[in-house]
């Protein structure tokens, strides 16, 4: 018999997905209110260029980028950026830390035939590996937060002369605090904490990274126009992209950035995600049938919580029951293959909704065998 969770146990908003994330209703209202002023208009004219400029300015403020850093934007998502980095950021060889899916995908892109084979350092899922200086490496790369496993890594510049520290921040940007001086490239797509949609990537880049981009672009290396980081730098300075940008993505992002900054910026957002994720980790540690997947508490993500269940519990059945009651996207990462739930605690998600989620899970656990 289907389990119906009592209404007083349900979250106000049941979206907990780690892929495309919750978009706040206020963002949708602002988008609708924009009417015909943006959508369906030229991206080379003032209304859209002003929107790009607003996003770039707010991102610089949110991430507290140092003087000389620039916010650049390009068409495509993180997948496009990985290929762009292989063409225009890695000079000879990279070191790639792999503790989940995104780190592995960048390592694969860094295996391009015109580059030396990357120095790939893998950790078991749920654990972390660290960078180590290698003489011929000129890019050290790892994710700030691994969406697939719920592992978060510290950000610190690798002390290697002439090398760049390159951080994948797709599920971290806007939800985990950090020191932007510790990275040369901090890149992300905006559909997680930043409450937006797909189709664009953004990056905070240092003067050293820009110098590298321009030097490689001036060499005889073949670089496709769409994947040219030099094109992204040049167009971003004009508040535009090579091809028409995803305008809905830009508008949703602009609203979200304004909301986060108005509430206190990155420190506020980080405190909010830490509160939400702690609710889940504390619940799991107190449970007799659940435990945090990431064993080292220092490495547990504040924005993606992965919770393992005892073999006596069918986590898939829990997720299915939650979905039937309007609580969606708590299924584990498909390639990890664990008996677990994966729950986003991105900044748009209300901490009280996470508390209600744990109450709903408890109710399902009590009634699954009934």
XYZ file of C-alpha atoms in Angstrom, residues 54 81 145 231 255 276 358:
7
model
C 25.358 43.161 -13.905
C 35.054 24.560 -20.136
C 32.855 20.206 -4.260
C 37.460 34.694 -27.306
C 18.148 37.711 -9.411
C 21.033 22.707 6.284
C 14.284 14.251 7.863
